[in-house]
Amino acid sequence: MQQDKIRNIAIIAHVDHGKTTLVDELFKFSGSFRENQKVDDRLMDSNDIEKERGITITSKNGSFPYKGYTINIIDTPGHADFGGQVERVLKMADGALLLVDAQEGPMPQTYFVLKKALALNLPIIVVINKIDKPAARPHWAVDEVFDLFVKLGAPDDLLDFPVVYASSREGFAVDNLEDKRIDMSPLCERVIQRIPPPQGDPNGPLQVLVSSIDYSPYLGRLGIGKVTNGHLDINREIAVAMRDGTLKPARITKVFRFEVNQKIPVDHAICGDIVAISGMDDVTVGCTYTDPDTPIPLPPTEIDPPTISMGFIPNDSPFTGREGQFVTSRHLAERLIRETMSDVALQVVPNEEGMGFQVSGRGELHLSILIEHMRREGYEFQVTRPQVILREKDGVTLEPVEELTIDVDEEHMGIVMEKLGSRKGRVQTMETANGMARLTYLIPTRGLLGYRSEFLTDTRGLGVMNYVFNGYDTYAGEIKHRNRGAMVSMGACKTVAFALFNLQERGRLFVGPGVDVYEGQIVGEHCREGDLIVNPAKGKKLTNMRAAGSDENVILTPPVIMSLEDCISYINDDELVEVTPKAIRLRKRHMRKW
């Protein structure tokens, strides 16, 4: 492979605008699969959580051939909570495809990922996707993208961006809307014409900035990055420049190139290749593989600071050790430190008081995905309510603020604006068209904690909300989190239908009959302020006039089943979420205060 025959592109877009589906179609178009080969949808979404939620969480690498060229693809997450992934992998790209939904136009996360690409001065091809939708308005979407480029201060040469119209699902791309819709070749042609080949001296000293980390059960940790300078050979002695500037000797044991979504071992890699390298176990994101004789480290990627922190503490409930495989503080420490090696946007520090760790990340979703991964791996622990990370500047307290965009039916505008007003939200813009309204707010990050489930209830599940970090602003004052108390079990027991039947008049229940609960566990939400201590195992008193069989007449309302995100956003400061591989429970932090 020649250096001028390589194209490295990142695919950036808002959540659910069709990035991963587009990658699938490019692979199929290139002839990477046999005609009778069974190919999964959303091939690059490799882990279970990504497939379940339909979103990209971690960046992925792949490649496909086209007319003698190798086009390396970097699929990036579209959610700002995983922005640390976007920031670091863009260093591997020489250009970017910006995907925009033809109906929705640019969204908050489009703004976020485009800002990161423009900061690196990457040439950008705009792909107006989903033009087959009945409500598609591609010309309007192009105008909105141009306005977004201007708003972000893009230089004049980038303002003259090429536009390709496509439908990832239907498998075609066209230069003009009137053109015949055949295949993806117009998009591939634009990539070859407008994205430059990788720069660098193939005979110079080696430079590979590690932008991502992968694991192999046989080879240990793999550093993934672009060969910026020089070339790579297996069994070569190199130096690794760590993030703190120190140099460590290492030897390359394996080199992998990406073909489709697989890693293929090779003996040699040239300047411009994106490769995975094994040979050093403590390599992290931001390290540089370089020449031991003339070491030239590359500057590590600047990462935006975290905005939310949560406490991760060992489980001390009466059910500890029943369902999890890894339960101790040492297990928790090892897993969290391992996560920081591959996720540079995550910070972990030991708690100043007591056991456990303070884990800081980009947002609720960022941390809840980590919790879900750990739960499925067999870890058992507890987490505290999320807290925003405040700053002090010139004696003034500052807090993180998000730009919130809401698309909602006009009939639900009133309740949405009322709720956001109580959460210290400030309206920036308001647009209405065809019975729908788009509201833009600046709102403290604290105000969004726990709001999504309320929002979906208020809008009958039809509203769409997206937010992106805007910056720090003056502390907005007290925000009331929850105006109802909890129903707390007074002792360890198995819940009984008769007791729950009487309790459901007092509020919403979180558990059904026949469930083991312990003292201090939250079994429901009280309909008033203040906690209510209850006995969910209280049975019917039996006499010779009342038979046990008459319990069949008890009719229970189904309990509210809350997801992990719902539980995290629901709890107060004096409550915890107990997370195990088999269950998620709510509990009081101090169980015997009554």
GROMACS .gro file of N, CA and C in nm, residues 415-563:
model
  447
  415ILE      N    1  -4.652   2.287   3.013
  415ILE     CA    2  -4.599   2.209   3.125
  415ILE      C    3  -4.448   2.197   3.118
  416VAL      N    4  -4.393   2.185   2.996
  416VAL     CA    5  -4.248   2.175   2.980
  416VAL      C    6  -4.180   2.304   3.027
  417MET      N    7  -4.234   2.419   2.985
  417MET     CA    8  -4.174   2.548   3.023
  417MET      C    9  -4.187   2.572   3.174
  418GLU      N   10  -4.300   2.527   3.231
  418GLU     CA   11  -4.317   2.542   3.377
  418GLU      C   12  -4.213   2.461   3.454
  419LYS      N   13  -4.192   2.335   3.412
  419LYS     CA   14  -4.096   2.249   3.481
  419LYS      C   15  -3.953   2.302   3.465
  420LEU      N   16  -3.919   2.345   3.344
  420LEU     CA   17  -3.782   2.395   3.321
  420LEU      C   18  -3.758   2.526   3.394
  421GLY      N   19  -3.864   2.607   3.409
  421GLY     CA   20  -3.849   2.732   3.485
  421GLY      C   21  -3.816   2.704   3.631
  422SER      N   22  -3.880   2.602   3.689
  422SER     CA   23  -3.852   2.568   3.829
  422SER      C   24  -3.713   2.508   3.846
  423ARG      N   25  -3.654   2.460   3.735
  423ARG     CA   26  -3.519   2.404   3.739
  423ARG      C   27  -3.414   2.504   3.694
  424LYS      N   28  -3.451   2.634   3.697
  424LYS     CA   29  -3.359   2.746   3.666
  424LYS      C   30  -3.320   2.752   3.519
  425GLY      N   31  -3.405   2.700   3.430
  425GLY     CA   32  -3.379   2.709   3.286
  425GLY      C   33  -3.414   2.847   3.233
  426ARG      N   34  -3.335   2.897   3.136
  426ARG     CA   35  -3.359   3.028   3.074
  426ARG      C   36  -3.382   3.009   2.924
  427VAL      N   37  -3.497   3.054   2.874
  427VAL     CA   38  -3.530   3.038   2.733
  427VAL      C   39  -3.437   3.123   2.648
  428GLN      N   40  -3.381   3.063   2.541
  428GLN     CA   41  -3.296   3.137   2.447
  428GLN      C   42  -3.371   3.163   2.317
  429THR      N   43  -3.429   3.059   2.259
  429THR     CA   44  -3.506   3.076   2.135
  429THR      C   45  -3.631   2.988   2.142
  430MET      N   46  -3.732   3.028   2.061
  430MET     CA   47  -3.856   2.950   2.054
  430MET      C   48  -3.908   2.958   1.910
  431GLU      N   49  -3.925   2.842   1.847
  431GLU     CA   50  -3.975   2.839   1.710
  431GLU      C   51  -4.092   2.740   1.704
  432THR      N   52  -4.196   2.777   1.628
  432THR     CA   53  -4.309   2.686   1.611
  432THR      C   54  -4.339   2.670   1.462
  433ALA      N   55  -4.375   2.548   1.423
  433ALA     CA   56  -4.412   2.521   1.283
  433ALA      C   57  -4.488   2.389   1.278
  434ASN      N   58  -4.600   2.389   1.207
  434ASN     CA   59  -4.680   2.268   1.185
  434ASN      C   60  -4.719   2.198   1.316
  435GLY      N   61  -4.754   2.279   1.416
  435GLY     CA   62  -4.799   2.223   1.542
  435GLY      C   63  -4.688   2.175   1.634
  436MET      N   64  -4.562   2.187   1.591
  436MET     CA   65  -4.447   2.146   1.673
  436MET      C   66  -4.369   2.270   1.716
  437ALA      N   67  -4.306   2.261   1.832
  437ALA     CA   68  -4.226   2.372   1.883
  437ALA      C   69  -4.084   2.323   1.912
  438ARG      N   70  -3.987   2.409   1.883
  438ARG     CA   71  -3.848   2.382   1.921
  438ARG      C   72  -3.804   2.490   2.019
  439LEU      N   73  -3.773   2.449   2.140
  439LEU     CA   74  -3.730   2.541   2.246
  439LEU      C   75  -3.582   2.520   2.274
  440THR      N   76  -3.508   2.628   2.287
  440THR     CA   77  -3.367   2.620   2.325
  440THR      C   78  -3.349   2.688   2.460
  441TYR      N   79  -3.288   2.620   2.553
  441TYR     CA   80  -3.269   2.670   2.690
  441TYR      C   81  -3.122   2.666   2.728
  442LEU      N   82  -3.083   2.755   2.818
  442LEU     CA   83  -2.960   2.739   2.895
  442LEU      C   84  -3.004   2.699   3.035
  443ILE      N   85  -2.954   2.585   3.083
  443ILE     CA   86  -3.002   2.532   3.211
  443ILE      C   87  -2.885   2.471   3.286
  444PRO      N   88  -2.877   2.491   3.418
  444PRO     CA   89  -2.770   2.426   3.495
  444PRO      C   90  -2.776   2.274   3.480
  445THR      N   91  -2.660   2.210   3.479
  445THR     CA   92  -2.655   2.064   3.469
  445THR      C   93  -2.737   2.001   3.582
  446ARG      N   94  -2.736   2.064   3.701
  446ARG     CA   95  -2.816   2.013   3.814
  446ARG      C   96  -2.964   2.006   3.779
  447GLY      N   97  -3.010   2.103   3.699
  447GLY     CA   98  -3.151   2.108   3.665
  447GLY      C   99  -3.196   1.996   3.574
  448LEU      N  100  -3.100   1.932   3.504
  448LEU     CA  101  -3.136   1.823   3.413
  448LEU      C  102  -3.134   1.688   3.482
  449LEU      N  103  -3.074   1.679   3.600
  449LEU     CA  104  -3.066   1.551   3.669
  449LEU      C  105  -3.207   1.503   3.703
  450GLY      N  106  -3.244   1.389   3.648
  450GLY     CA  107  -3.374   1.333   3.677
  450GLY      C  108  -3.489   1.391   3.597
  451TYR      N  109  -3.460   1.480   3.502
  451TYR     CA  110  -3.570   1.545   3.430
  451TYR      C  111  -3.622   1.461   3.313
  452ARG      N  112  -3.536   1.375   3.254
  452ARG     CA  113  -3.577   1.307   3.132
  452ARG      C  114  -3.706   1.224   3.151
  453SER      N  115  -3.715   1.150   3.261
  453SER     CA  116  -3.835   1.066   3.281
  453SER      C  117  -3.958   1.153   3.301
  454GLU      N  118  -3.944   1.266   3.374
  454GLU     CA  119  -4.056   1.360   3.391
  454GLU      C  120  -4.099   1.415   3.256
  455PHE      N  121  -4.000   1.450   3.174
  455PHE     CA  122  -4.027   1.508   3.042
  455PHE      C  123  -4.106   1.411   2.954
  456LEU      N  124  -4.064   1.284   2.954
  456LEU     CA  125  -4.134   1.184   2.872
  456LEU      C  126  -4.277   1.163   2.920
  457THR      N  127  -4.298   1.168   3.053
  457THR     CA  128  -4.434   1.156   3.107
  457THR      C  129  -4.518   1.276   3.066
  458ASP      N  130  -4.462   1.397   3.079
  458ASP     CA  131  -4.538   1.519   3.049
  458ASP      C  132  -4.573   1.530   2.901
  459THR      N  133  -4.489   1.475   2.813
  459THR     CA  134  -4.513   1.488   2.668
  459THR      C  135  -4.571   1.360   2.608
  460ARG      N  136  -4.620   1.268   2.692
  460ARG     CA  137  -4.677   1.139   2.649
  460ARG      C  138  -4.576   1.058   2.568
  461GLY      N  139  -4.447   1.075   2.597
  461GLY     CA  140  -4.344   0.998   2.530
  461GLY      C  141  -4.309   1.047   2.391
  462LEU      N  142  -4.366   1.159   2.347
  462LEU     CA  143  -4.346   1.207   2.210
  462LEU      C  144  -4.244   1.319   2.200
  463GLY      N  145  -4.200   1.374   2.313
  463GLY     CA  146  -4.103   1.484   2.309
  463GLY      C  147  -3.961   1.431   2.289
  464VAL      N  148  -3.875   1.517   2.233
  464VAL     CA  149  -3.733   1.482   2.213
  464VAL      C  150  -3.649   1.590   2.279
  465MET      N  151  -3.557   1.548   2.367
  465MET     CA  152  -3.467   1.646   2.431
  465MET      C  153  -3.322   1.606   2.409
  466ASN      N  154  -3.239   1.705   2.378
  466ASN     CA  155  -3.096   1.685   2.360
  466ASN      C  156  -3.023   1.801   2.426
  467TYR      N  157  -2.908   1.770   2.483
  467TYR     CA  158  -2.833   1.877   2.549
  467TYR      C  159  -2.685   1.860   2.522
  468VAL      N  160  -2.612   1.971   2.534
  468VAL     CA  161  -2.468   1.968   2.513
  468VAL      C  162  -2.406   2.070   2.609
  469PHE      N  163  -2.287   2.038   2.660
  469PHE     CA  164  -2.220   2.124   2.758
  469PHE      C  165  -2.192   2.261   2.696
  470ASN      N  166  -2.233   2.368   2.766
  470ASN     CA  167  -2.217   2.504   2.712
  470ASN      C  168  -2.102   2.579   2.778
  471GLY      N  169  -2.073   2.549   2.904
  471GLY     CA  170  -1.967   2.620   2.974
  471GLY      C  171  -2.003   2.634   3.121
  472TYR      N  172  -1.933   2.722   3.190
  472TYR     CA  173  -1.959   2.747   3.333
  472TYR      C  174  -2.022   2.885   3.350
  473ASP      N  175  -2.119   2.893   3.441
  473ASP     CA  176  -2.187   3.020   3.469
  473ASP      C  177  -2.209   3.031   3.619
  474THR      N  178  -2.255   3.147   3.662
  474THR     CA  179  -2.275   3.172   3.805
  474THR      C  180  -2.374   3.072   3.864
  475TYR      N  181  -2.348   3.027   3.985
  475TYR     CA  182  -2.434   2.932   4.055
  475TYR      C  183  -2.576   2.987   4.061
  476ALA      N  184  -2.673   2.905   4.019
  476ALA     CA  185  -2.812   2.953   4.002
  476ALA      C  186  -2.896   2.944   4.128
  477GLY      N  187  -2.842   2.889   4.238
  477GLY     CA  188  -2.919   2.878   4.361
  477GLY      C  189  -2.980   2.741   4.381
  478GLU      N  190  -3.061   2.727   4.483
  478GLU     CA  191  -3.119   2.599   4.522
  478GLU      C  192  -3.218   2.549   4.416
  479ILE      N  193  -3.209   2.422   4.382
  479ILE     CA  194  -3.307   2.358   4.293
  479ILE      C  195  -3.366   2.239   4.368
  480LYS      N  196  -3.497   2.240   4.387
  480LYS     CA  197  -3.561   2.130   4.461
  480LYS      C  198  -3.560   2.006   4.373
  481HIS      N  199  -3.511   1.895   4.429
  481HIS     CA  200  -3.493   1.775   4.348
  481HIS      C  201  -3.620   1.690   4.343
  482ARG      N  202  -3.677   1.659   4.459
  482ARG     CA  203  -3.791   1.568   4.465
  482ARG      C  204  -3.886   1.616   4.572
  483ASN      N  205  -4.013   1.627   4.539
  483ASN     CA  206  -4.107   1.681   4.638
  483ASN      C  207  -4.192   1.573   4.703
  484ARG      N  208  -4.151   1.448   4.689
  484ARG     CA  209  -4.222   1.338   4.754
  484ARG      C  210  -4.124   1.250   4.829
  485GLY      N  211  -4.171   1.191   4.938
  485GLY     CA  212  -4.086   1.104   5.018
  485GLY      C  213  -4.086   0.961   4.965
  486ALA      N  214  -4.024   0.872   5.042
  486ALA     CA  215  -4.014   0.732   5.002
  486ALA      C  216  -4.086   0.643   5.104
  487MET      N  217  -4.132   0.528   5.057
  487MET     CA  218  -4.185   0.425   5.147
  487MET      C  219  -4.071   0.328   5.176
  488VAL      N  220  -4.034   0.317   5.304
  488VAL     CA  221  -3.915   0.243   5.344
  488VAL      C  222  -3.955   0.122   5.429
  489SER      N  223  -3.899   0.008   5.394
  489SER     CA  224  -3.931  -0.115   5.469
  489SER      C  225  -3.875  -0.108   5.611
  490MET      N  226  -3.957  -0.147   5.709
  490MET     CA  227  -3.913  -0.140   5.849
  490MET      C  228  -3.830  -0.262   5.891
  491GLY      N  229  -3.824  -0.366   5.808
  491GLY     CA  230  -3.746  -0.484   5.846
  491GLY      C  231  -3.725  -0.576   5.727
  492ALA      N  232  -3.643  -0.680   5.749
  492ALA     CA  233  -3.617  -0.779   5.644
  492ALA      C  234  -3.737  -0.873   5.634
  493CYS      N  235  -3.786  -0.896   5.511
  493CYS     CA  236  -3.904  -0.979   5.494
  493CYS      C  237  -3.923  -1.013   5.347
  494LYS      N  238  -4.025  -1.092   5.319
  494LYS     CA  239  -4.069  -1.118   5.182
  494LYS      C  240  -4.204  -1.049   5.164
  495THR      N  241  -4.216  -0.967   5.059
  495THR     CA  242  -4.337  -0.886   5.043
  495THR      C  243  -4.460  -0.975   5.021
  496VAL      N  244  -4.573  -0.925   5.072
  496VAL     CA  245  -4.700  -0.999   5.067
  496VAL      C  246  -4.802  -0.914   4.992
  497ALA      N  247  -4.883  -0.978   4.908
  497ALA     CA  248  -4.979  -0.907   4.825
  497ALA      C  249  -5.078  -0.826   4.909
  498PHE      N  250  -5.123  -0.880   5.021
  498PHE     CA  251  -5.222  -0.811   5.105
  498PHE      C  252  -5.164  -0.679   5.157
  499ALA      N  253  -5.037  -0.682   5.202
  499ALA     CA  254  -4.974  -0.560   5.253
  499ALA      C  255  -4.956  -0.458   5.141
  500LEU      N  256  -4.913  -0.504   5.025
  500LEU     CA  257  -4.891  -0.412   4.913
  500LEU      C  258  -5.023  -0.350   4.866
  501PHE      N  259  -5.130  -0.429   4.874
  501PHE     CA  260  -5.262  -0.379   4.834
  501PHE      C  261  -5.302  -0.257   4.918
  502ASN      N  262  -5.273  -0.263   5.048
  502ASN     CA  263  -5.305  -0.151   5.136
  502ASN      C  264  -5.207  -0.035   5.117
  503LEU      N  265  -5.081  -0.066   5.078
  503LEU     CA  266  -4.982   0.040   5.062
  503LEU      C  267  -4.997   0.117   4.932
  504GLN      N  268  -5.056   0.055   4.830
  504GLN     CA  269  -5.061   0.121   4.701
  504GLN      C  270  -5.152   0.245   4.703
  505GLU      N  271  -5.236   0.258   4.806
  505GLU     CA  272  -5.315   0.379   4.821
  505GLU      C  273  -5.229   0.496   4.867
  506ARG      N  274  -5.113   0.465   4.925
  506ARG     CA  275  -5.025   0.570   4.978
  506ARG      C  276  -4.925   0.622   4.875
  507GLY      N  277  -4.918   0.564   4.757
  507GLY     CA  278  -4.822   0.610   4.657
  507GLY      C  279  -4.792   0.501   4.554
  508ARG      N  280  -4.681   0.517   4.484
  508ARG     CA  281  -4.640   0.420   4.380
  508ARG      C  282  -4.549   0.314   4.442
  509LEU      N  283  -4.568   0.190   4.402
  509LEU     CA  284  -4.484   0.080   4.453
  509LEU      C  285  -4.374   0.048   4.352
  510PHE      N  286  -4.257   0.011   4.404
  510PHE     CA  287  -4.144  -0.028   4.319
  510PHE      C  288  -4.120  -0.178   4.320
  511VAL      N  289  -4.191  -0.252   4.406
  511VAL     CA  290  -4.172  -0.397   4.414
  511VAL      C  291  -4.308  -0.466   4.408
  512GLY      N  292  -4.308  -0.591   4.362
  512GLY     CA  293  -4.429  -0.671   4.359
  512GLY      C  294  -4.429  -0.771   4.475
  513PRO      N  295  -4.528  -0.860   4.480
  513PRO     CA  296  -4.534  -0.958   4.589
  513PRO      C  297  -4.428  -1.067   4.572
  514GLY      N  298  -4.388  -1.127   4.686
  514GLY     CA  299  -4.292  -1.238   4.683
  514GLY      C  300  -4.149  -1.195   4.661
  515VAL      N  301  -4.115  -1.069   4.691
  515VAL     CA  302  -3.979  -1.017   4.670
  515VAL      C  303  -3.912  -1.002   4.806
  516ASP      N  304  -3.788  -1.050   4.817
  516ASP     CA  305  -3.712  -1.032   4.941
  516ASP      C  306  -3.666  -0.886   4.951
  517VAL      N  307  -3.694  -0.822   5.065
  517VAL     CA  308  -3.647  -0.686   5.092
  517VAL      C  309  -3.581  -0.683   5.229
  518TYR      N  310  -3.504  -0.578   5.254
  518TYR     CA  311  -3.436  -0.568   5.384
  518TYR      C  312  -3.470  -0.435   5.451
  519GLU      N  313  -3.433  -0.423   5.576
  519GLU     CA  314  -3.461  -0.301   5.651
  519GLU      C  315  -3.390  -0.182   5.586
  520GLY      N  316  -3.465  -0.076   5.559
  520GLY     CA  317  -3.407   0.042   5.497
  520GLY      C  318  -3.420   0.045   5.346
  521GLN      N  319  -3.469  -0.064   5.285
  521GLN     CA  320  -3.486  -0.064   5.139
  521GLN      C  321  -3.610   0.017   5.102
  522ILE      N  322  -3.600   0.093   4.993
  522ILE     CA  323  -3.712   0.173   4.945
  522ILE      C  324  -3.801   0.084   4.858
  523VAL      N  325  -3.927   0.070   4.900
  523VAL     CA  326  -4.019  -0.018   4.827
  523VAL      C  327  -4.121   0.060   4.746
  524GLY      N  328  -4.123   0.192   4.759
  524GLY     CA  329  -4.217   0.273   4.683
  524GLY      C  330  -4.199   0.421   4.708
  525GLU      N  331  -4.279   0.502   4.639
  525GLU     CA  332  -4.275   0.648   4.657
  525GLU      C  333  -4.399   0.692   4.731
  526HIS      N  334  -4.380   0.768   4.839
  526HIS     CA  335  -4.492   0.820   4.917
  526HIS      C  336  -4.561   0.929   4.839
  527CYS      N  337  -4.690   0.946   4.856
  527CYS     CA  338  -4.765   1.048   4.782
  527CYS      C  339  -4.748   1.187   4.842
  528ARG      N  340  -4.681   1.197   4.958
  528ARG     CA  341  -4.659   1.327   5.023
  528ARG      C  342  -4.510   1.346   5.053
  529GLU      N  343  -4.477   1.466   5.100
  529GLU     CA  344  -4.340   1.490   5.144
  529GLU      C  345  -4.314   1.410   5.271
  530GLY      N  346  -4.189   1.373   5.292
  530GLY     CA  347  -4.154   1.297   5.411
  530GLY      C  348  -4.161   1.148   5.386
  531ASP      N  349  -4.069   1.074   5.448
  531ASP     CA  350  -4.064   0.929   5.430
  531ASP      C  351  -4.170   0.860   5.516
  532LEU      N  352  -4.213   0.744   5.469
  532LEU     CA  353  -4.313   0.664   5.541
  532LEU      C  354  -4.253   0.527   5.568
  533ILE      N  355  -4.245   0.487   5.695
  533ILE     CA  356  -4.193   0.355   5.732
  533ILE      C  357  -4.308   0.255   5.722
  534VAL      N  358  -4.288   0.148   5.643
  534VAL     CA  359  -4.398   0.056   5.615
  534VAL      C  360  -4.355  -0.088   5.643
  535ASN      N  361  -4.455  -0.174   5.655
  535ASN     CA  362  -4.432  -0.317   5.672
  535ASN      C  363  -4.491  -0.390   5.551
  536PRO      N  364  -4.411  -0.419   5.448
  536PRO     CA  365  -4.465  -0.481   5.327
  536PRO      C  366  -4.494  -0.631   5.342
  537ALA      N  367  -4.475  -0.685   5.465
  537ALA     CA  368  -4.500  -0.828   5.486
  537ALA      C  369  -4.620  -0.851   5.578
  538LYS      N  370  -4.696  -0.746   5.604
  538LYS     CA  371  -4.809  -0.758   5.697
  538LYS      C  372  -4.922  -0.839   5.632
  539GLY      N  373  -4.952  -0.956   5.687
  539GLY     CA  374  -5.054  -1.042   5.628
  539GLY      C  375  -5.191  -1.017   5.688
  540LYS      N  376  -5.291  -1.080   5.629
  540LYS     CA  377  -5.427  -1.066   5.680
  540LYS      C  378  -5.443  -1.148   5.807
  541LYS      N  379  -5.505  -1.088   5.908
  541LYS     CA  380  -5.531  -1.161   6.031
  541LYS      C  381  -5.643  -1.261   6.005
  542LEU      N  382  -5.617  -1.384   6.038
  542LEU     CA  383  -5.713  -1.490   6.006
  542LEU      C  384  -5.795  -1.529   6.130
  543THR      N  385  -5.926  -1.543   6.113
  543THR     CA  386  -6.014  -1.594   6.219
  543THR      C  387  -6.098  -1.705   6.156
  544ASN      N  388  -6.184  -1.766   6.238
  544ASN     CA  389  -6.268  -1.870   6.180
  544ASN      C  390  -6.376  -1.812   6.088
  545MET      N  391  -6.385  -1.678   6.082
  545MET     CA  392  -6.481  -1.614   5.992
  545MET      C  393  -6.414  -1.567   5.862
  546ARG      N  394  -6.279  -1.562   5.860
  546ARG     CA  395  -6.210  -1.509   5.742
  546ARG      C  396  -6.108  -1.612   5.695
  547ALA      N  397  -6.125  -1.662   5.578
  547ALA     CA  398  -6.040  -1.769   5.525
  547ALA      C  399  -5.921  -1.711   5.449
  548ALA      N  400  -5.813  -1.788   5.449
  548ALA     CA  401  -5.693  -1.744   5.378
  548ALA      C  402  -5.719  -1.733   5.228
  549GLY      N  403  -5.809  -1.815   5.173
  549GLY     CA  404  -5.832  -1.817   5.029
  549GLY      C  405  -5.892  -1.688   4.975
  550SER      N  406  -5.952  -1.605   5.060
  550SER     CA  407  -6.016  -1.483   5.010
  550SER      C  408  -5.913  -1.379   4.964
  551ASP      N  409  -5.784  -1.404   4.985
  551ASP     CA  410  -5.681  -1.313   4.935
  551ASP      C  411  -5.678  -1.308   4.783
  552GLU      N  412  -5.746  -1.405   4.719
  552GLU     CA  413  -5.747  -1.406   4.572
  552GLU      C  414  -5.813  -1.282   4.515
  553ASN      N  415  -5.890  -1.211   4.594
  553ASN     CA  416  -5.960  -1.092   4.546
  553ASN      C  417  -5.870  -0.968   4.547
  554VAL      N  418  -5.748  -0.979   4.598
  554VAL     CA  419  -5.658  -0.864   4.602
  554VAL      C  420  -5.613  -0.831   4.460
  555ILE      N  421  -5.634  -0.706   4.420
  555ILE     CA  422  -5.593  -0.662   4.285
  555ILE      C  423  -5.483  -0.558   4.302
  556LEU      N  424  -5.363  -0.590   4.254
  556LEU     CA  425  -5.248  -0.500   4.269
  556LEU      C  426  -5.221  -0.423   4.139
  557THR      N  427  -5.191  -0.296   4.154
  557THR     CA  428  -5.141  -0.219   4.040
  557THR      C  429  -4.998  -0.265   4.011
  558PRO      N  430  -4.961  -0.289   3.885
  558PRO     CA  431  -4.823  -0.333   3.857
  558PRO      C  432  -4.721  -0.235   3.912
  559PRO      N  433  -4.612  -0.286   3.971
  559PRO     CA  434  -4.512  -0.194   4.027
  559PRO      C  435  -4.440  -0.117   3.918
  560VAL      N  436  -4.385  -0.002   3.955
  560VAL     CA  437  -4.306   0.080   3.861
  560VAL      C  438  -4.167   0.017   3.850
  561ILE      N  439  -4.130  -0.025   3.731
  561ILE     CA  440  -3.997  -0.083   3.709
  561ILE      C  441  -3.906   0.027   3.655
  562MET      N  442  -3.809   0.067   3.735
  562MET     CA  443  -3.722   0.178   3.696
  562MET      C  444  -3.590   0.126   3.638
  563SER      N  445  -3.543   0.193   3.534
  563SER     CA  446  -3.413   0.159   3.476
  563SER      C  447  -3.303   0.211   3.566
   0.00000   0.00000   0.00000
